[in-house]
Amino acid sequence: MNEDVPARWAAARDTVLLDGFHALKHALRFGAEVPVAVAADRGAALRLAAELAPDVVGRLDALLVEVGEDGLARLVRRPHPTGVAALARPVEREPAPGAPVVVLDSPRHLGNIGAVVRLAAGLGAGGVITTGTVDPWHPNVLRAAAGLHYATAVVRRDVAALPADRPLYGLDPAGADIRTVDLPADAVYAFGSERAGLSAAVRGRADALVSLPMRAGVSSYNLATSVAMVLFHVRPPAAG
Ligand SMILES: C[S@@+](CC[C@H](N)C(=O)[O-])C[C@H]1O[C@@H](n2cnc3c(N)ncnc32)[C@H](O)[C@@H]1O
């Protein structure tokens, strides 16, 4: 391995891990600052980029340092199948106005949070705010989001600091059927945790509770699929 890489990796403070080619590709595409990026096999990574993401080949060519399989395993505990990893600076920004903001109220499952960030990025939501203790920039969240944190706003806030300038709709199976409610794009949509649902604090902030239709006998949908249905229903401006 290039002698310099472990030292640069260790010295890159205030960074998050981008685990795998796709996370690095999206991070570069959406403007992340990436102080160090490595590949087990640089040639293979650049060929993958040429095939899947020609727009970032130049930046990858300038950034990627070959470290070999063993070198990558020394830097990252469980290397991604694409043999690529990088460190990037997280971005703290406020959700964009004019598009729906997703609140995840004390989510637990890192894969769900990542899937929601990916949905928010793809459908042009204003951002994702999490409450509770889980870090939405955790490496497993970034991996599940394929690095799309850089394409939307992703922040953790206390319930008391949720946006107060837009209506807040709480998603709950006991709410009014979503098909009967006129939902604005410029609003906050709050979803409960996988186990406990919406907290009393977020319910207390909600202007209305809204439900997704379910066949009798089904208790609830998965958190990320609920967000997908709501965002598709609301249609953020960027989603057409
Ligand atoms: C897995 S569910 C939580 C289930 C939890 N046991 C409960 O009692 O609410 C996670 C979140 O997805 C949303 N959700 C799931 N199914 C829903 C439905 N049919 N209508 C509205 N929201 C739903 C809610 O925000 C819910 O808090």
Tab-separated table of C-alpha atoms in Angstrom, residues 51-204:
chain	number	residue	atom	x	y	z
A	51	GLU	CA	-19.221	1.901	-17.446
A	52	LEU	CA	-21.625	3.315	-14.819
A	53	ALA	CA	-20.638	6.910	-14.119
A	54	PRO	CA	-18.531	8.511	-16.880
A	55	ASP	CA	-19.245	11.965	-15.369
A	56	VAL	CA	-17.040	11.218	-12.340
A	57	VAL	CA	-14.204	9.302	-14.034
A	58	GLY	CA	-11.916	12.361	-14.128
A	59	ARG	CA	-12.346	13.106	-10.419
A	60	LEU	CA	-11.936	9.458	-9.478
A	61	ASP	CA	-8.798	9.212	-11.581
A	62	ALA	CA	-7.336	12.152	-9.660
A	63	LEU	CA	-8.429	10.861	-6.238
A	64	LEU	CA	-8.216	7.080	-6.088
A	65	VAL	CA	-5.136	5.497	-4.542
A	66	GLU	CA	-4.601	1.749	-5.003
A	67	VAL	CA	-4.212	-0.053	-1.670
A	68	GLY	CA	-4.768	-3.731	-2.576
A	69	GLU	CA	-7.259	-6.097	-0.908
A	70	ASP	CA	-5.255	-6.323	2.319
A	71	GLY	CA	-4.729	-2.588	2.487
A	72	LEU	CA	-8.447	-1.939	2.095
A	73	ALA	CA	-9.242	-4.494	4.804
A	74	ARG	CA	-6.882	-2.640	7.145
A	75	LEU	CA	-8.747	0.653	6.576
A	76	VAL	CA	-12.342	-0.638	6.471
A	77	ARG	CA	-13.595	-3.455	8.681
A	78	ARG	CA	-15.828	-5.133	6.061
A	79	PRO	CA	-14.795	-3.911	2.591
A	80	HIS	CA	-17.607	-3.295	0.097
A	81	PRO	CA	-17.803	-5.765	-2.827
A	82	THR	CA	-16.797	-2.961	-5.223
A	83	GLY	CA	-13.484	-2.608	-3.347
A	84	VAL	CA	-13.800	1.174	-2.948
A	85	ALA	CA	-13.913	3.372	0.156
A	86	ALA	CA	-13.457	7.072	0.884
A	87	LEU	CA	-13.748	9.670	3.609
A	88	ALA	CA	-15.885	12.770	2.999
A	89	ARG	CA	-16.898	15.866	4.932
A	90	PRO	CA	-20.526	15.730	6.121
A	91	VAL	CA	-22.699	18.668	5.102
A	92	GLU	CA	-25.013	20.377	7.602
A	93	ARG	CA	-27.700	22.309	5.706
A	94	GLU	CA	-31.295	23.349	6.271
A	95	PRO	CA	-34.078	21.581	4.339
A	96	ALA	CA	-34.930	23.391	1.098
A	97	PRO	CA	-38.174	25.426	1.038
A	98	GLY	CA	-41.057	24.586	-1.301
A	99	ALA	CA	-40.702	20.798	-1.096
A	100	PRO	CA	-41.863	18.264	1.494
A	101	VAL	CA	-39.632	17.651	4.507
A	102	VAL	CA	-39.556	14.142	5.954
A	103	VAL	CA	-39.224	13.760	9.725
A	104	LEU	CA	-38.244	10.343	11.046
A	105	ASP	CA	-39.208	10.329	14.720
A	106	SER	CA	-36.549	8.304	16.619
A	107	PRO	CA	-35.890	5.750	13.863
A	108	ARG	CA	-33.834	2.680	14.860
A	109	HIS	CA	-33.008	0.799	11.669
A	110	LEU	CA	-30.021	2.236	9.806
A	111	GLY	CA	-31.112	0.632	6.528
A	112	ASN	CA	-34.530	2.304	6.773
A	113	ILE	CA	-32.982	5.726	7.334
A	114	GLY	CA	-30.688	5.243	4.339
A	115	ALA	CA	-33.581	4.107	2.148
A	116	VAL	CA	-35.511	7.245	3.145
A	117	VAL	CA	-32.558	9.529	2.312
A	118	ARG	CA	-32.355	7.833	-1.081
A	119	LEU	CA	-36.087	8.380	-1.636
A	120	ALA	CA	-35.860	12.025	-0.574
A	121	ALA	CA	-32.967	12.586	-2.980
A	122	GLY	CA	-34.658	10.781	-5.858
A	123	LEU	CA	-38.060	12.415	-5.442
A	124	GLY	CA	-36.730	15.915	-4.798
A	125	ALA	CA	-37.850	16.288	-1.171
A	126	GLY	CA	-36.551	19.258	0.792
A	127	GLY	CA	-34.672	17.057	3.234
A	128	VAL	CA	-34.774	14.453	5.978
A	129	ILE	CA	-34.757	15.371	9.666
A	130	THR	CA	-34.305	12.678	12.288
A	131	THR	CA	-35.075	12.970	15.982
A	132	GLY	CA	-33.640	10.683	18.650
A	133	THR	CA	-30.205	9.229	19.175
A	134	VAL	CA	-29.237	7.557	15.890
A	135	ASP	CA	-26.743	9.494	13.748
A	136	PRO	CA	-28.245	9.869	10.239
A	137	TRP	CA	-24.658	10.164	8.891
A	138	HIS	CA	-23.680	6.750	10.312
A	139	PRO	CA	-21.654	4.732	7.730
A	140	ASN	CA	-24.403	2.110	7.411
A	141	VAL	CA	-26.971	4.830	6.712
A	142	LEU	CA	-24.693	6.335	4.049
A	143	ARG	CA	-24.213	2.899	2.543
A	144	ALA	CA	-27.978	2.228	2.424
A	145	ALA	CA	-28.503	5.690	0.919
A	146	ALA	CA	-25.781	5.069	-1.689
A	147	GLY	CA	-24.132	8.337	-0.649
A	148	LEU	CA	-27.179	10.447	-1.564
A	149	HIS	CA	-26.921	12.488	1.643
A	150	TYR	CA	-25.170	15.074	-0.548
A	151	ALA	CA	-28.233	15.369	-2.811
A	152	THR	CA	-30.655	16.500	-0.076
A	153	ALA	CA	-30.492	17.906	3.468
A	154	VAL	CA	-29.917	15.344	6.242
A	155	VAL	CA	-29.895	16.598	9.830
A	156	ARG	CA	-30.710	15.474	13.349
A	157	ARG	CA	-32.857	17.807	15.470
A	158	ASP	CA	-34.756	17.864	18.765
A	159	VAL	CA	-38.532	17.729	18.381
A	160	ALA	CA	-38.651	21.302	19.705
A	161	ALA	CA	-36.475	22.428	16.762
A	162	LEU	CA	-38.651	20.970	13.973
A	163	PRO	CA	-39.653	23.568	11.333
A	164	ALA	CA	-42.439	25.718	12.786
A	165	ASP	CA	-43.223	27.654	9.615
A	166	ARG	CA	-45.024	24.840	7.748
A	167	PRO	CA	-47.901	22.508	8.606
A	168	LEU	CA	-46.885	19.164	10.115
A	169	TYR	CA	-48.734	15.979	9.137
A	170	GLY	CA	-48.171	12.893	11.269
A	171	LEU	CA	-48.403	9.553	9.479
A	172	ASP	CA	-50.322	7.090	11.601
A	173	PRO	CA	-52.609	4.152	10.790
A	174	ALA	CA	-55.345	5.801	12.903
A	175	GLY	CA	-55.317	9.063	10.911
A	176	ALA	CA	-57.611	10.280	8.134
A	177	ASP	CA	-57.292	8.366	4.857
A	178	ILE	CA	-54.604	10.112	2.762
A	179	ARG	CA	-56.900	9.959	-0.273
A	180	THR	CA	-59.399	12.244	1.463
A	181	VAL	CA	-56.910	14.944	2.534
A	182	ASP	CA	-55.475	17.736	0.396
A	183	LEU	CA	-51.761	17.585	1.222
A	184	PRO	CA	-49.475	20.513	0.315
A	185	ALA	CA	-45.952	19.956	-1.027
A	186	ASP	CA	-44.518	22.620	1.259
A	187	ALA	CA	-45.217	20.747	4.500
A	188	VAL	CA	-43.510	18.509	7.048
A	189	TYR	CA	-44.430	14.796	7.025
A	190	ALA	CA	-43.534	12.927	10.215
A	191	PHE	CA	-43.176	9.157	10.488
A	192	GLY	CA	-42.909	7.140	13.692
A	193	SER	CA	-40.244	4.722	14.804
A	194	GLU	CA	-40.327	1.117	13.644
A	195	ARG	CA	-41.437	-0.166	17.024
A	196	ALA	CA	-43.264	2.603	18.879
A	197	GLY	CA	-44.761	4.699	16.073
A	198	LEU	CA	-45.096	8.482	16.481
A	199	SER	CA	-43.996	9.881	19.841
A	200	ALA	CA	-46.379	11.907	21.987
A	201	ALA	CA	-44.171	14.958	21.408
A	202	VAL	CA	-44.506	14.782	17.600
A	203	ARG	CA	-48.222	13.943	17.808
A	204	GLY	CA	-48.559	17.067	19.920
